[in-house]
Tab-separated table of C-alpha atoms in Angstrom:
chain	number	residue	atom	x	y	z
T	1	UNK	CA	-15.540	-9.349	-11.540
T	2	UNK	CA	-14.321	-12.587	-13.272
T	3	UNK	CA	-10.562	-12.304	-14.577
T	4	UNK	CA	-10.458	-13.158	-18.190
T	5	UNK	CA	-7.804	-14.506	-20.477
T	6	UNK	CA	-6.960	-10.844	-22.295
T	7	UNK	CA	-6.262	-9.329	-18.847
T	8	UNK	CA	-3.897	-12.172	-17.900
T	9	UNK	CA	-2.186	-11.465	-21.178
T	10	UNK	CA	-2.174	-7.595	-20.670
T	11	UNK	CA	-1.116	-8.197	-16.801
T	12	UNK	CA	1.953	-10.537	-18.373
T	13	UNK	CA	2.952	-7.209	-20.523
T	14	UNK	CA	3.690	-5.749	-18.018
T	15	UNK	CA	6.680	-8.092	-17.034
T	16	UNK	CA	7.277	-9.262	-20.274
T	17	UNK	CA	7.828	-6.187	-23.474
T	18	UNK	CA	7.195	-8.351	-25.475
T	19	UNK	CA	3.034	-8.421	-26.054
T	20	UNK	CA	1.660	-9.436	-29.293
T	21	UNK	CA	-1.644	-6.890	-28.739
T	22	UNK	CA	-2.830	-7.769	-32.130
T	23	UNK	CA	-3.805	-11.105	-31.286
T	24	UNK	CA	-5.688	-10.034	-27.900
T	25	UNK	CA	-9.339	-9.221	-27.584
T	26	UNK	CA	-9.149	-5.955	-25.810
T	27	UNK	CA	-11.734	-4.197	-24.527
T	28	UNK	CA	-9.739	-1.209	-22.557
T	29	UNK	CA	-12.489	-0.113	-20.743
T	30	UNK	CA	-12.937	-3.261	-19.010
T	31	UNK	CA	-9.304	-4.148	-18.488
T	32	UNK	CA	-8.857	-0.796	-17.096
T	33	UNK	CA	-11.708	-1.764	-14.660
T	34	UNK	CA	-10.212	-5.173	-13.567
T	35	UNK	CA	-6.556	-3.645	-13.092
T	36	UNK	CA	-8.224	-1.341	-10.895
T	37	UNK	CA	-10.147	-3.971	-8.786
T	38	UNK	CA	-7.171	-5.920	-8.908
T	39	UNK	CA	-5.193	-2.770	-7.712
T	40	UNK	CA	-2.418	-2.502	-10.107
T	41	UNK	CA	-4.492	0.336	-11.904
T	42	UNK	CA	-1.025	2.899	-11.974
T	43	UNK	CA	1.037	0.262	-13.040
T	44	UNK	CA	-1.141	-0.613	-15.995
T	45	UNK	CA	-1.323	2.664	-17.135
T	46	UNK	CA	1.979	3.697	-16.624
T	47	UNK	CA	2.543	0.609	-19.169
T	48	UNK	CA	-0.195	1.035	-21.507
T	49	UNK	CA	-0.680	4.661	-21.766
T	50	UNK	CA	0.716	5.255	-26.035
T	51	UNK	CA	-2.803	2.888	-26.587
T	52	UNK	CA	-5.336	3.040	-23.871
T	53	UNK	CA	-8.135	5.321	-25.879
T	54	UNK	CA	-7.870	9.093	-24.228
T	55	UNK	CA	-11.499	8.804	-23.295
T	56	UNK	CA	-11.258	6.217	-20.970
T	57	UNK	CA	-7.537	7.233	-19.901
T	58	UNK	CA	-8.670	10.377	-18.692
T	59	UNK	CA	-11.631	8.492	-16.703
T	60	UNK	CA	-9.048	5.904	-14.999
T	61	UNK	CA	-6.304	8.186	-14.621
T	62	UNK	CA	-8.043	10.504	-12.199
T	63	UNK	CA	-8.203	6.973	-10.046
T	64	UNK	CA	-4.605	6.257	-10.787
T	65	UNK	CA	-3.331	9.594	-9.592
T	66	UNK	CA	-5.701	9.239	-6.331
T	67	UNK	CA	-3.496	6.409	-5.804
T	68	UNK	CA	-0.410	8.449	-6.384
T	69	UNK	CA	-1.387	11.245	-4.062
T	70	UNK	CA	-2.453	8.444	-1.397
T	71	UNK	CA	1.282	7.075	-1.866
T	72	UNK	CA	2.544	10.426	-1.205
T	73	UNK	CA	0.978	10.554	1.768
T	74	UNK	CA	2.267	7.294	2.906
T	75	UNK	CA	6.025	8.075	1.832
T	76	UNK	CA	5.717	11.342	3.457
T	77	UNK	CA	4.815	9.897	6.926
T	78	UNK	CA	7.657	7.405	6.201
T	79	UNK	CA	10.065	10.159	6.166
T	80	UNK	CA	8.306	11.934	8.928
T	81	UNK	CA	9.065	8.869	11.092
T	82	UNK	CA	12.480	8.169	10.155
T	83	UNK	CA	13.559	11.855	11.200
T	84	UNK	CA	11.400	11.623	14.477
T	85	UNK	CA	12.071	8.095	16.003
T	86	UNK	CA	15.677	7.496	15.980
T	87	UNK	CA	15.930	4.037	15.463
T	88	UNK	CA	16.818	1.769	12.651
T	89	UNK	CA	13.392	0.489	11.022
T	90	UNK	CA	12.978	-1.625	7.951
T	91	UNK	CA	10.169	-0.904	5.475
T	92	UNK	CA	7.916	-3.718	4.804
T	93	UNK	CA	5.760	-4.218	1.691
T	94	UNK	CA	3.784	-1.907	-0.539
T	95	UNK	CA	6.384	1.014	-1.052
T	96	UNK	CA	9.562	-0.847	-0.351
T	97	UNK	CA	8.698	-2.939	-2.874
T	98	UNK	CA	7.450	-1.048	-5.507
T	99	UNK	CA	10.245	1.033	-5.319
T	100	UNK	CA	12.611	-2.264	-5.909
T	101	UNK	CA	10.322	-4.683	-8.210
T	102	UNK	CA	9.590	-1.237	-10.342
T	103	UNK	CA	11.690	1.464	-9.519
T	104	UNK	CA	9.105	3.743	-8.401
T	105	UNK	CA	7.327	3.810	-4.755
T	106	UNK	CA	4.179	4.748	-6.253
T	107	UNK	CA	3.433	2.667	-8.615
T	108	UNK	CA	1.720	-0.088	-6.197
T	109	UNK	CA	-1.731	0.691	-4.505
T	110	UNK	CA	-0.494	1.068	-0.832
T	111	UNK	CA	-3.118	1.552	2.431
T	112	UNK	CA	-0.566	1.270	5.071
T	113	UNK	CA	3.154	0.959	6.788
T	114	UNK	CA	4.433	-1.695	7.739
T	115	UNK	CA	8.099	-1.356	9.960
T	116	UNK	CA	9.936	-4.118	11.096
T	117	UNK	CA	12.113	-2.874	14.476
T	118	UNK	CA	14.921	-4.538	16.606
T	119	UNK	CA	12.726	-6.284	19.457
T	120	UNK	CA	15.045	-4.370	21.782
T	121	UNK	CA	13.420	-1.066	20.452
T	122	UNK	CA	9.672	-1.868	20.041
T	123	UNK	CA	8.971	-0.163	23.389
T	124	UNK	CA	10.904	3.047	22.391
T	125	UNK	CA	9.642	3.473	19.310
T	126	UNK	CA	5.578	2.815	20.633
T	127	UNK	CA	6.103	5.422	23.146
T	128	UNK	CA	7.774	7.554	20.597
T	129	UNK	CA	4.729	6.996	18.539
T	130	UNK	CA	2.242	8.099	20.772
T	131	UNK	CA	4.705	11.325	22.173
T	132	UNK	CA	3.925	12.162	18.279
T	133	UNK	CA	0.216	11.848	18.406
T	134	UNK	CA	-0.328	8.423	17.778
T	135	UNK	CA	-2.585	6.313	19.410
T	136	UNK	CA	-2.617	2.087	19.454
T	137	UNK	CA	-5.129	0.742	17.038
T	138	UNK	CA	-6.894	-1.240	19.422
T	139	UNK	CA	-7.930	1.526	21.816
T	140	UNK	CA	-11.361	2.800	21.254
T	141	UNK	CA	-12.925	6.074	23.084
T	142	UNK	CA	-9.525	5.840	25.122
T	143	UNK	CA	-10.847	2.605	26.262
T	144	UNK	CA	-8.496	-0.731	25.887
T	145	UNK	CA	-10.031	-4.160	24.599
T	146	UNK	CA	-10.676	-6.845	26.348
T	147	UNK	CA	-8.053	-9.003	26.188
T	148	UNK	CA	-9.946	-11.716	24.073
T	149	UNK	CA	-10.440	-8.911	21.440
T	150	UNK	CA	-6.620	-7.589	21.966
T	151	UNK	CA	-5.577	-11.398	21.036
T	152	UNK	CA	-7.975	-11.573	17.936
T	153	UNK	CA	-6.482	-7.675	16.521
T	154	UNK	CA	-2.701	-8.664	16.927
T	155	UNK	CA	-1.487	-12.032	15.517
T	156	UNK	CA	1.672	-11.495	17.912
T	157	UNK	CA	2.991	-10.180	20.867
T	158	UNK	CA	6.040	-8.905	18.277
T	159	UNK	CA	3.422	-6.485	17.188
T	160	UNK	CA	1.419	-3.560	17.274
T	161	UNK	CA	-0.720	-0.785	15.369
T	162	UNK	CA	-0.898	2.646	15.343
T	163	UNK	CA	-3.750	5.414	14.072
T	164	UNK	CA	-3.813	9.139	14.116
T	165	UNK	CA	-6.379	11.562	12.165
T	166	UNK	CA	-4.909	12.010	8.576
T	167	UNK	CA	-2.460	9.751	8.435
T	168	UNK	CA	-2.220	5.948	7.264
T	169	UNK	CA	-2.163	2.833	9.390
T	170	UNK	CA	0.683	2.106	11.318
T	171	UNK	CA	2.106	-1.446	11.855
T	172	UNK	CA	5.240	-1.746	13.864
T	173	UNK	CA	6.669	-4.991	14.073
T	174	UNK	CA	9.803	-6.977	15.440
């Protein structure tokens, strides 16, 4: 889906309050559909909700509050981990900065977490991982990759990946 010039303006009024909508083109079903692509769908209607017509806010909010319950998820297991491994970790993208570019962690589509450790504690924490239930990304049918494949999953010794059944993708990273 191309980009056009009245979503560029809309994504700008977000940022900026001041949006002259009378001299945009808008065609809300469409920009709805592009700031969902484009995966700022809850942040778009969190801003334009007063004018987005009901008829096609009730069609896109369903998707936004997917999102939200998604982020739930992913701050939940955040917390989970923090009281479980007992270590300092930093929060990387997605939440983190939602939470400080908008004030609210759920306001940014998020798929994953992302943890930055002390080097020192990466081997403590990935055994703590999998005493929890975790299991490393790149194992499949309890069978490790080949070591060409284990070189083309991680970028870096400094990190590795985590999965378990119904909850999101783990990065842990020094």
């Amino acid at each position: 889906m191309k980009i056009n010039k009245s979503f560029v303006e809309l994504c700008k009024g977000i940022v900026v309050d001041e949006i002259e909508l009378n001299k945009i083109d808008v065609d809300w079903q469409l920009m709805c559909e592009m700031a969902y692509t484009e995966k700022i769908l809850p942040l778009f209607i969190k801003r334009y909700h007063k004018i987005i017509p009901e008829s096609i806010l009730l069609d896109f909010g369903v998707k936004a509050n997917n999102t939200n319950v998604k982020n739930n998820e992913i701050i939940e297991t955040i917390s989970y981990l923090q009281k479980k491994i007992d270590r300092e970790m930093i929060l990387g993208k997605g939440c983190s900065f939602s939470q400080y570019i908008y004030g609210d962690p759920l306001i940014r589509v998020c798929k994953d977490i992302d943890l930055f450790v002390h080097e020192s504690d990466q081997l403590y924490i990935c055994e703590k991982m999998e005493s929890l239930g975790f299991r490393e990304a790149h194992f499949i049918n309890n069978k490790k990759w080949n070591r060409k494949s284990l070189l083309d999953f991680y970028s870096s010794d400094s990190e590795k990946a985590f999965v378990k059944e119904g909850y999101p993708y783990i990065e842990i990273k020094t």
